[in-house]
Coordinates of C-alpha atoms in Angstrom, one line a residue:
Chain A
M1 CA 80.4 -14.6 80.5
N2 CA 80.1 -17.1 84.2
G3 CA 80.7 -20.6 83.0
A4 CA 79.9 -20.4 79.1
I5 CA 79.8 -23.4 77.1
L6 CA 81.2 -21.5 74.3
D7 CA 84.9 -19.3 74.2
Q8 CA 84.5 -16.0 72.8
S9 CA 86.5 -18.0 68.9
G10 CA 82.9 -20.1 69.4
I11 CA 80.1 -17.4 69.7
L12 CA 81.7 -16.1 66.8
F13 CA 81.8 -18.8 64.8
L14 CA 78.3 -20.0 65.9
S15 CA 77.4 -15.7 64.9
L16 CA 79.1 -16.1 61.0
Y17 CA 76.7 -19.2 60.6
L18 CA 73.6 -17.3 61.9
L19 CA 74.4 -14.6 59.4
S20 CA 75.0 -16.8 56.1
L21 CA 71.5 -18.1 57.1
I22 CA 70.2 -14.7 56.3
L23 CA 72.6 -14.5 53.4
I24 CA 71.7 -17.6 51.8
G25 CA 67.8 -16.1 52.4
V26 CA 68.6 -13.4 50.3
A27 CA 70.7 -16.1 47.7
G28 CA 66.9 -17.1 48.0
K29 CA 65.4 -13.9 46.9
F30 CA 67.0 -13.6 44.0
A31 CA 66.8 -17.0 42.8
S32 CA 63.1 -16.7 43.1
K33 CA 61.6 -17.4 39.5
E34 CA 57.9 -15.4 40.1
E35 CA 55.5 -14.3 42.7
S36 CA 53.9 -17.0 43.1
L37 CA 52.7 -20.0 45.9
K38 CA 54.9 -22.9 44.4
D39 CA 57.5 -20.7 44.0
F40 CA 57.8 -19.8 47.3
Y41 CA 56.1 -22.5 49.0
L42 CA 57.7 -26.0 46.4
G43 CA 61.1 -23.8 45.6
G44 CA 59.6 -24.2 42.2
K45 CA 59.2 -27.6 42.0
G46 CA 63.1 -27.6 41.2
F47 CA 65.3 -29.2 43.4
G48 CA 68.3 -32.1 42.8
V49 CA 69.2 -35.0 45.2
T50 CA 71.6 -32.7 47.4
V51 CA 69.4 -30.1 48.6
L52 CA 65.9 -32.3 48.7
F53 CA 67.6 -35.5 50.6
L54 CA 69.4 -32.7 53.0
T55 CA 66.4 -30.5 53.5
M56 CA 64.8 -34.3 54.5
Y57 CA 67.4 -35.3 56.8
A58 CA 67.7 -31.7 58.6
T59 CA 63.5 -31.0 59.2
Q60 CA 63.5 -34.9 59.9
Y61 CA 66.5 -35.0 62.9
S62 CA 65.1 -32.1 65.4
G63 CA 66.9 -31.1 68.5
N64 CA 65.4 -33.5 70.1
S65 CA 67.0 -36.2 67.7
L66 CA 70.4 -34.4 68.8
I67 CA 69.9 -34.0 72.7
G68 CA 66.5 -36.4 73.8
F69 CA 67.9 -39.6 71.8
A70 CA 71.1 -39.3 73.9
G71 CA 69.5 -38.5 77.2
N72 CA 66.8 -41.5 76.5
A73 CA 69.5 -44.1 75.7
Y74 CA 71.3 -43.0 78.8
R75 CA 68.3 -43.8 81.2
N76 CA 67.3 -46.8 78.8
G77 CA 69.9 -48.4 77.7
W78 CA 69.8 -50.6 74.5
L79 CA 65.9 -50.3 74.6
F80 CA 66.1 -46.8 72.9
L81 CA 67.8 -49.0 69.9
V82 CA 63.8 -48.3 68.6
S83 CA 64.8 -45.1 67.9
V84 CA 66.8 -46.5 65.0
T85 CA 64.8 -49.4 63.7
F86 CA 62.0 -46.3 63.9
M87 CA 63.8 -43.3 62.1
M88 CA 64.1 -46.4 59.3
A89 CA 60.5 -46.9 59.3
I90 CA 59.9 -43.1 58.0
V91 CA 60.8 -44.0 54.6
G92 CA 59.0 -47.4 54.7
G93 CA 55.4 -45.1 55.4
Y94 CA 56.1 -42.6 52.8
L95 CA 56.7 -45.1 50.8
L96 CA 53.3 -46.7 51.7
Y97 CA 52.0 -42.5 49.2
A98 CA 54.5 -41.0 48.0
P99 CA 54.6 -43.2 44.8
K100 CA 51.3 -42.3 43.4
L101 CA 50.9 -38.8 45.8
Y102 CA 54.0 -37.3 44.2
D103 CA 53.1 -38.5 40.3
I104 CA 49.3 -37.0 41.2
A105 CA 50.9 -34.1 42.5
R106 CA 53.3 -33.4 40.0
K107 CA 49.7 -33.3 37.7
R108 CA 47.6 -31.3 40.0
N109 CA 50.1 -28.7 40.8
F110 CA 49.5 -29.3 44.6
I111 CA 50.8 -26.9 46.8
T112 CA 49.9 -28.9 50.6
V113 CA 48.4 -31.7 52.0
G114 CA 44.8 -30.3 51.6
D115 CA 45.1 -29.3 47.9
Y116 CA 45.5 -33.2 47.6
I117 CA 42.5 -34.2 50.0
D118 CA 40.5 -31.4 48.6
Y119 CA 41.2 -33.4 45.5
R120 CA 41.0 -37.2 46.0
Y121 CA 37.6 -36.4 48.6
G122 CA 36.6 -33.3 47.1
H123 CA 34.7 -32.4 51.0
N124 CA 34.7 -29.0 52.1
G125 CA 34.7 -30.1 56.0
L126 CA 37.4 -33.5 55.7
T127 CA 40.5 -30.5 54.0
L128 CA 39.6 -28.4 57.1
F129 CA 40.5 -31.0 59.3
V130 CA 42.8 -32.6 57.9
V131 CA 44.3 -28.9 57.1
A132 CA 43.2 -28.5 61.4
I133 CA 45.3 -31.4 62.8
G134 CA 48.6 -30.5 60.4
I135 CA 48.3 -26.9 61.7
M136 CA 48.0 -28.0 65.5
A137 CA 51.1 -30.7 64.9
L138 CA 53.0 -28.3 63.4
A139 CA 52.6 -25.0 65.9
N140 CA 53.3 -27.6 68.8
Y141 CA 56.6 -29.0 67.2
M142 CA 57.6 -24.8 66.4
L143 CA 56.7 -24.5 70.2
T144 CA 58.6 -26.9 71.7
N145 CA 62.1 -26.0 69.0
L146 CA 61.7 -22.5 70.0
K147 CA 61.8 -23.3 73.6
A148 CA 64.6 -25.6 73.2
I149 CA 66.8 -23.1 70.6
G150 CA 66.3 -20.7 74.0
Y151 CA 67.8 -22.5 76.7
I152 CA 70.7 -23.6 74.3
V153 CA 71.0 -19.9 73.9
E154 CA 71.1 -19.2 77.5
V155 CA 73.6 -22.2 78.3
V156 CA 75.9 -22.1 75.8
T157 CA 76.6 -17.9 76.1
G158 CA 76.7 -18.0 80.2
G159 CA 73.4 -16.7 80.4
M160 CA 75.0 -13.2 78.5
I161 CA 72.2 -14.1 75.8
G162 CA 69.1 -14.9 77.5
F163 CA 66.4 -17.3 77.2
E164 CA 63.4 -14.9 75.8
T165 CA 65.9 -13.0 73.8
G166 CA 67.9 -16.0 72.9
I167 CA 64.3 -17.3 71.8
I168 CA 63.2 -13.6 69.5
L169 CA 66.9 -14.0 67.9
M170 CA 66.4 -17.3 66.6
A171 CA 62.9 -16.9 65.8
L172 CA 63.8 -13.4 63.5
I173 CA 66.6 -15.1 61.9
M174 CA 64.3 -17.9 61.3
V175 CA 61.6 -15.5 59.9
I176 CA 64.3 -12.8 57.6
Y177 CA 65.4 -15.5 55.5
E178 CA 61.9 -17.7 55.8
T179 CA 60.1 -14.9 53.8
L180 CA 63.3 -13.4 51.6
G181 CA 63.1 -16.9 49.3
G182 CA 60.4 -18.7 51.1
M183 CA 60.9 -23.3 50.0
R184 CA 64.0 -22.1 48.2
S185 CA 65.5 -20.9 51.1
V186 CA 64.1 -22.8 53.6
A187 CA 65.4 -25.7 52.1
W188 CA 69.4 -24.6 51.2
T189 CA 69.4 -23.6 54.7
D190 CA 68.6 -26.7 55.2
A191 CA 71.3 -28.3 53.7
I192 CA 74.0 -26.1 55.3
Q193 CA 72.2 -27.4 58.5
G194 CA 72.0 -31.0 57.7
I195 CA 76.4 -31.1 56.7
L196 CA 76.5 -29.5 60.3
L197 CA 74.0 -31.8 62.3
F198 CA 75.8 -34.8 60.3
L199 CA 79.5 -33.9 60.8
G200 CA 78.7 -33.1 64.1
V201 CA 77.6 -36.0 65.1
T202 CA 80.9 -38.1 62.8
I203 CA 83.4 -35.5 64.5
I204 CA 81.6 -35.9 68.0
F205 CA 81.4 -39.8 67.7
G206 CA 85.1 -40.7 67.1
V207 CA 86.2 -37.7 69.3
I208 CA 84.3 -39.4 71.9
I209 CA 84.9 -43.4 71.5
T210 CA 89.2 -42.8 70.7
H211 CA 89.3 -40.9 74.7
Y212 CA 86.7 -43.0 76.7
G213 CA 86.3 -46.3 74.7
S214 CA 83.8 -48.3 72.6
P215 CA 80.5 -50.4 74.9
A216 CA 82.7 -53.3 74.7
D217 CA 85.7 -51.1 75.8
N218 CA 83.4 -50.4 79.3
Y219 CA 81.2 -53.6 79.2
E220 CA 82.9 -54.1 82.9
T221 CA 81.8 -51.3 84.1
I222 CA 78.7 -50.6 82.5
R223 CA 77.0 -53.9 83.5
S224 CA 78.8 -53.7 86.7
L225 CA 76.5 -50.1 86.7
R226 CA 73.5 -50.3 85.0
P227 CA 73.1 -54.5 85.0
E228 CA 69.5 -53.8 83.8
F229 CA 70.9 -52.6 80.3
F230 CA 71.9 -56.4 79.6
T231 CA 68.6 -58.5 80.8
F232 CA 65.3 -59.1 78.6
P233 CA 63.2 -56.6 77.2
T234 CA 59.7 -57.6 79.0
I235 CA 56.2 -58.2 77.0
E236 CA 55.8 -54.5 78.8
N237 CA 59.2 -53.4 76.8
Q238 CA 58.3 -54.7 73.1
L239 CA 55.0 -53.4 73.2
G240 CA 56.4 -50.6 74.1
W241 CA 58.6 -51.0 71.2
L242 CA 55.6 -51.9 68.6
S243 CA 53.7 -49.3 69.6
T244 CA 56.1 -46.3 69.3
L245 CA 56.6 -47.5 65.9
I246 CA 53.2 -48.1 65.1
L247 CA 52.8 -43.9 66.1
I248 CA 56.5 -43.2 64.5
F249 CA 55.1 -45.0 61.1
F250 CA 52.3 -43.5 60.5
G251 CA 52.7 -40.0 62.2
I252 CA 55.8 -38.9 61.1
A253 CA 55.5 -40.2 57.7
V254 CA 52.2 -38.2 56.9
Y255 CA 53.8 -34.4 58.8
P256 CA 52.8 -32.0 56.2
Q257 CA 56.3 -30.6 55.6
A258 CA 57.1 -33.7 54.8
I259 CA 54.7 -33.7 51.9
Q260 CA 55.6 -30.3 51.1
R261 CA 59.0 -32.1 50.1
I262 CA 58.0 -35.0 48.5
Y263 CA 55.9 -32.1 46.0
S264 CA 58.8 -30.0 45.4
A265 CA 61.6 -33.2 44.1
K266 CA 62.5 -32.4 41.0
N267 CA 61.6 -35.7 39.3
E268 CA 60.8 -38.9 40.6
K269 CA 64.8 -40.4 40.8
T270 CA 65.6 -37.4 42.6
L271 CA 62.8 -38.5 45.1
R272 CA 64.1 -41.9 44.7
R273 CA 67.5 -41.3 45.3
S274 CA 67.0 -38.9 48.8
F275 CA 64.4 -41.8 50.7
Q276 CA 67.1 -44.2 50.0
L277 CA 69.3 -41.5 51.0
M278 CA 67.2 -41.0 54.3
V279 CA 67.0 -44.9 55.1
I280 CA 71.0 -45.1 55.8
M281 CA 71.1 -42.1 58.4
P282 CA 69.7 -43.4 61.4
L283 CA 72.7 -45.2 61.0
L284 CA 74.6 -42.6 61.3
T285 CA 72.7 -40.0 63.6
T286 CA 71.5 -41.9 66.0
L287 CA 73.3 -44.8 66.9
P288 CA 76.5 -43.1 67.3
L289 CA 74.0 -41.9 69.5
I290 CA 73.6 -44.1 71.9
I291 CA 76.4 -45.5 71.9
I292 CA 77.8 -42.3 73.2
A293 CA 75.2 -42.3 75.6
I294 CA 75.8 -45.8 76.4
T295 CA 79.0 -45.3 77.0
A296 CA 78.8 -42.2 79.1
T297 CA 77.0 -44.3 81.9
A298 CA 80.4 -45.6 82.6
H299 CA 82.3 -42.0 83.6
F300 CA 79.5 -40.6 84.2
P301 CA 77.0 -42.8 86.5
E302 CA 74.4 -40.6 88.6
L303 CA 73.7 -38.6 86.3
S304 CA 69.3 -36.9 86.5
K305 CA 66.8 -36.4 83.9
S306 CA 67.8 -33.7 82.9
E307 CA 71.5 -34.1 82.7
S308 CA 71.2 -36.8 80.8
E309 CA 70.0 -34.6 78.2
Q310 CA 73.2 -32.9 78.6
V311 CA 75.3 -36.1 78.5
V312 CA 76.8 -35.1 75.1
L313 CA 78.0 -31.9 75.9
L314 CA 79.6 -33.0 79.5
M315 CA 81.9 -35.4 78.4
L316 CA 82.9 -33.3 75.8
Q317 CA 83.4 -30.6 78.3
K318 CA 85.5 -32.8 80.6
L319 CA 87.9 -33.1 77.4
S320 CA 88.5 -29.2 77.2
Q321 CA 92.0 -29.3 78.6
I322 CA 92.7 -31.3 75.3
E323 CA 93.8 -28.9 72.1
G324 CA 91.4 -28.3 69.3
M325 CA 88.3 -29.4 71.9
G326 CA 87.2 -26.0 71.8
M327 CA 86.5 -26.6 68.3
V328 CA 84.7 -29.5 68.9
I329 CA 82.4 -28.4 71.8
T330 CA 81.5 -24.9 68.9
L331 CA 80.5 -28.4 66.5
F332 CA 78.1 -30.0 69.0
V333 CA 76.3 -26.7 70.1
A334 CA 75.9 -25.4 66.4
A335 CA 74.8 -27.9 65.2
A336 CA 72.1 -28.7 67.7
V337 CA 70.9 -25.0 66.9
A338 CA 71.0 -26.5 62.7
A339 CA 68.5 -29.2 64.1
I340 CA 66.9 -27.4 66.2
M341 CA 66.5 -24.1 63.6
S342 CA 66.3 -26.9 60.7
T343 CA 63.0 -28.4 62.2
V344 CA 61.6 -24.8 63.0
D345 CA 61.3 -22.8 60.1
S346 CA 59.9 -25.9 57.8
A347 CA 57.1 -26.2 59.6
M348 CA 56.9 -22.5 59.7
L349 CA 56.7 -22.3 55.9
A350 CA 54.4 -25.7 56.0
I351 CA 51.9 -23.8 58.5
A352 CA 51.7 -20.8 56.3
S353 CA 51.2 -22.3 53.0
L354 CA 48.3 -24.8 54.7
F355 CA 46.6 -20.9 55.6
T356 CA 47.5 -19.3 52.6
Q357 CA 46.6 -22.6 50.3
D358 CA 43.7 -23.9 52.5
I359 CA 42.5 -21.6 54.3
Y360 CA 43.0 -18.3 53.1
H361 CA 42.7 -18.5 48.7
R362 CA 39.6 -20.3 49.6
L363 CA 38.3 -17.5 51.0
R364 CA 39.4 -15.4 48.7
P365 CA 39.7 -16.9 45.6
G366 CA 39.6 -14.4 42.7
K367 CA 43.0 -13.1 44.8
S368 CA 45.9 -13.0 42.3
Q369 CA 48.9 -14.8 42.9
R370 CA 51.4 -12.4 44.0
H371 CA 48.7 -11.8 46.9
L372 CA 48.4 -14.7 47.5
T373 CA 52.4 -14.7 48.3
Y374 CA 52.3 -11.9 50.1
V375 CA 49.8 -12.9 52.6
G376 CA 52.0 -15.8 53.3
K377 CA 54.9 -13.9 54.2
I378 CA 52.4 -11.6 55.6
F379 CA 51.0 -14.2 58.0
S380 CA 54.9 -16.4 58.7
W381 CA 55.9 -12.6 60.7
I382 CA 52.4 -12.7 62.2
L383 CA 52.9 -16.8 63.2
M384 CA 56.4 -16.7 64.7
G385 CA 55.4 -13.1 66.3
L386 CA 52.7 -15.7 68.1
M387 CA 54.8 -18.6 68.7
V388 CA 57.4 -16.5 70.2
Y389 CA 54.9 -15.6 72.7
L390 CA 53.3 -18.3 73.6
A391 CA 57.4 -20.1 73.9
V392 CA 58.4 -18.0 75.9
S393 CA 55.0 -16.9 78.5
L394 CA 53.7 -20.4 78.5
P395 CA 53.6 -21.7 81.9
S396 CA 55.2 -25.3 82.2
T397 CA 52.2 -27.0 83.9
I398 CA 50.6 -26.9 80.2
W399 CA 53.5 -27.7 78.2
Y400 CA 52.8 -31.3 78.4
L401 CA 49.0 -30.8 76.2
I402 CA 51.4 -28.8 73.9
Q403 CA 53.3 -32.1 73.3
I404 CA 50.6 -34.4 72.0
K405 CA 51.4 -33.9 68.6
L406 CA 51.8 -37.2 66.7
E407 CA 49.3 -38.8 69.0
I408 CA 46.8 -36.8 66.9
L409 CA 48.8 -36.2 64.1
C410 CA 48.6 -40.0 63.1
Q411 CA 44.9 -40.1 62.7
I412 CA 45.2 -38.5 58.6
A413 CA 47.3 -41.6 58.0
P414 CA 44.3 -42.9 56.7
A415 CA 42.9 -40.2 54.6
I416 CA 46.2 -39.7 52.6
M417 CA 47.3 -43.5 52.6
L418 CA 44.1 -45.6 52.3
G419 CA 42.6 -42.7 49.9
I420 CA 45.9 -43.4 47.6
H421 CA 44.9 -46.8 46.5
W422 CA 41.5 -47.4 47.6
K423 CA 39.5 -46.0 44.7
R424 CA 36.0 -45.7 45.9
L425 CA 36.9 -44.7 49.8
D426 CA 34.5 -42.8 50.8
H427 CA 34.7 -38.9 52.0
R428 CA 31.8 -39.0 55.3
A429 CA 34.0 -43.3 56.1
V430 CA 37.0 -40.8 56.3
F431 CA 36.1 -38.4 57.7
S432 CA 33.7 -40.6 60.7
G433 CA 37.7 -41.9 61.6
L434 CA 39.1 -39.8 62.0
F435 CA 36.4 -37.8 64.4
V436 CA 36.2 -41.1 66.2
G437 CA 40.2 -41.2 66.4
V438 CA 40.8 -38.1 67.1
I439 CA 37.8 -37.7 69.8
F440 CA 38.5 -41.4 71.8
T441 CA 43.1 -40.4 71.4
L442 CA 41.8 -36.9 73.3
I443 CA 40.0 -38.8 76.0
L444 CA 42.2 -41.4 76.6
L445 CA 45.3 -38.2 77.2
L446 CA 43.1 -35.7 78.3
S447 CA 41.4 -37.6 81.0
G448 CA 42.3 -39.0 84.1
L449 CA 42.2 -42.0 81.8
P450 CA 46.1 -44.5 81.8
S451 CA 47.1 -43.1 78.5
R452 CA 48.9 -45.6 77.2
P453 CA 46.3 -48.7 78.3
F454 CA 48.3 -52.1 77.8
G455 CA 51.2 -50.1 77.5
I456 CA 50.4 -49.5 73.7
H457 CA 49.7 -44.7 73.2
A458 CA 46.7 -43.9 73.5
G459 CA 47.3 -42.6 69.5
V460 CA 47.0 -46.2 68.2
W461 CA 44.4 -46.3 70.4
G462 CA 42.8 -43.7 68.5
L463 CA 43.9 -45.1 65.4
I464 CA 42.9 -48.8 65.7
L465 CA 39.4 -47.1 66.5
N466 CA 39.7 -44.7 63.0
L467 CA 40.1 -47.6 60.8
L468 CA 37.2 -49.6 62.4
T469 CA 35.1 -47.1 62.2
L470 CA 36.3 -46.4 58.5
F471 CA 36.2 -49.9 57.2
L472 CA 32.0 -50.0 59.2
V473 CA 30.5 -46.7 57.7
Q474 CA 32.5 -47.8 54.4
G475 CA 30.8 -51.0 54.4
R476 CA 27.1 -49.5 55.3
I477 CA 27.5 -47.1 52.1
R478 CA 28.6 -49.6 50.0
A479 CA 25.3 -51.9 51.2
R480 CA 23.6 -49.6 50.5
Chain B
M1 CA 56.6 -58.1 48.7
I2 CA 59.2 -56.1 50.7
Y3 CA 57.2 -54.9 53.7
A4 CA 56.5 -59.8 53.8
L5 CA 59.9 -60.4 53.9
A6 CA 60.7 -57.8 56.2
L7 CA 57.6 -59.5 58.4
I8 CA 59.0 -62.7 57.2
F9 CA 62.8 -61.5 58.8
L10 CA 61.1 -59.8 61.4
I11 CA 59.8 -63.1 62.9
F12 CA 63.1 -65.2 62.7
S13 CA 65.1 -62.6 64.0
V14 CA 62.5 -63.2 68.0
P15 CA 64.3 -65.9 68.8
F16 CA 67.6 -64.0 69.0
F17 CA 65.2 -62.1 71.9
F18 CA 66.3 -65.6 74.4
I19 CA 69.5 -66.0 73.8
P20 CA 71.7 -64.8 76.7
G21 CA 75.3 -62.7 76.6
T22 CA 76.7 -60.2 75.0
V23 CA 78.0 -59.7 71.2
L24 CA 80.4 -56.3 71.3
G25 CA 79.7 -55.3 74.4
L26 CA 76.4 -55.4 73.4
P27 CA 73.5 -58.3 74.1
V28 CA 72.6 -60.3 72.0
W29 CA 69.0 -59.8 71.6
A30 CA 69.8 -55.5 71.3
F31 CA 72.5 -56.5 68.0
A32 CA 69.8 -58.5 66.8
S33 CA 67.8 -56.0 66.8
L34 CA 70.0 -53.6 65.1
L35 CA 71.1 -56.4 62.7
S36 CA 67.5 -56.0 61.9
S37 CA 67.9 -52.6 61.5
V38 CA 70.2 -53.2 59.1
C39 CA 68.4 -55.3 57.1
F40 CA 65.2 -53.4 57.2
A41 CA 67.1 -51.1 55.5
V42 CA 68.2 -52.9 53.2
L43 CA 65.2 -54.2 52.1
I44 CA 63.6 -50.5 52.1
I45 CA 65.9 -49.6 50.5
L46 CA 65.0 -52.6 47.5
A47 CA 61.6 -51.2 47.8
I48 CA 62.2 -48.0 46.6
E49 CA 64.4 -49.2 43.8
K50 CA 62.2 -52.3 42.4
E51 CA 58.5 -51.8 43.9
W52 CA 57.9 -48.0 42.9
H53 CA 54.8 -47.8 41.5
G54 CA 53.3 -44.7 40.0
L55 CA 49.9 -43.8 38.5
K56 CA 50.3 -45.8 35.4
G57 CA 51.2 -44.1 32.1
E58 CA 47.3 -42.7 30.9
Q59 CA 47.1 -41.5 33.9
R60 CA 50.4 -39.4 34.8

């Protein structure tokens, strides 16, 4: 166990936490009321504020939010405050369509985003296109997070559990509790993971600020080491901010697992309260991580890019001689593992529901709900097996392609956000816009052309073309 | 309405991006950005409370 970050009690705590997830899965199985897709994929549509909010919170904040955001703030300084705004903007995105979608979904018993597209436009090709984009984005999310959890397990156990074994072990735990109780198990485990994440960030913030001081206490040192943190944002910086905001506003707000959580709310009031709590969370989760990372620049000034991703851990390790710090480090690791697991399990559940409801059910319309639920569970195991294989075996050179997700996913936003308010919007206009947006984005990303012309993301250019095409085709249809 | 307010607020926060100096260890523009995020959060919370328009009664 040379170089292990967790001591034996830390590994024991983590093992108990993982075991508790399986037990929650069993509890979810016993709590299920019927063998139906509605019960399995939406938890019977009965989540109250606590569970709904915590599952939204844990799902939205992935491992990247905990580790990647701190690294980014360390490298870019106060410019990365944009992350606080964009995490809030996602809720603004929900507000554009969730109030009406929730009512329609309640009345029509929707399970997936494909159900809404099918109901709204009645066009198989468009529904399958949207579902395919959703599956691609979610599979991508699963892959990157599985790879991250493999690295974390390997590092914190000092290599006692290797990268591949770590991925297989975590994937096995997730697929077991997911197939036992479906959304109920996922949401309940998310609730535990959400609490761990919040407590982890809060306690770590308190410990680090107490021992290292705040950015105000370290002002002179930070200013002398990183003067660029205090210069005015350039026009290019500001365009980058705007582009990121647009991409996240339209991309993350239409994630299929987020829409599934909107469907699963017990009632409208529950959904509204959960969203209101979600708006506050960037100030309590993202902001503390930025402050920690900027404080770190005064104490760990020369970190490389990969080292900067471990900046929180480095700060905690330097305090390891202080009594009780082992527990704080364990809490940080548990919070990171929780953030990743809650994202992967939700993505897996959403993909399985998209496959079962929008693809398999269409091919075999006469099958019973019991049969469909069974197919969904089998699919989850196959999917997880495939994702684990890819996470372990894909060469790093093609990881860039896999990271293309939001840029493509945000192209489905007009189909949902405009479709819900614009009664006469035709499926041909939506399909044309979506097609042009996706193709243009892929050309920018995969060809040798600059992927961010004028500092604007390829996905945002794609979205602009998507909307222009949509309005043009809709205008021609109306003119006939 | 809420989005219009947010836009107005953002426009009024622009001048802060050109004021030198620091507040609580943050450059003024970063502090203004943080403050605008807090106001943005309040606006969204109010929008959820006051402007949540589902389907009309008869459509439900």
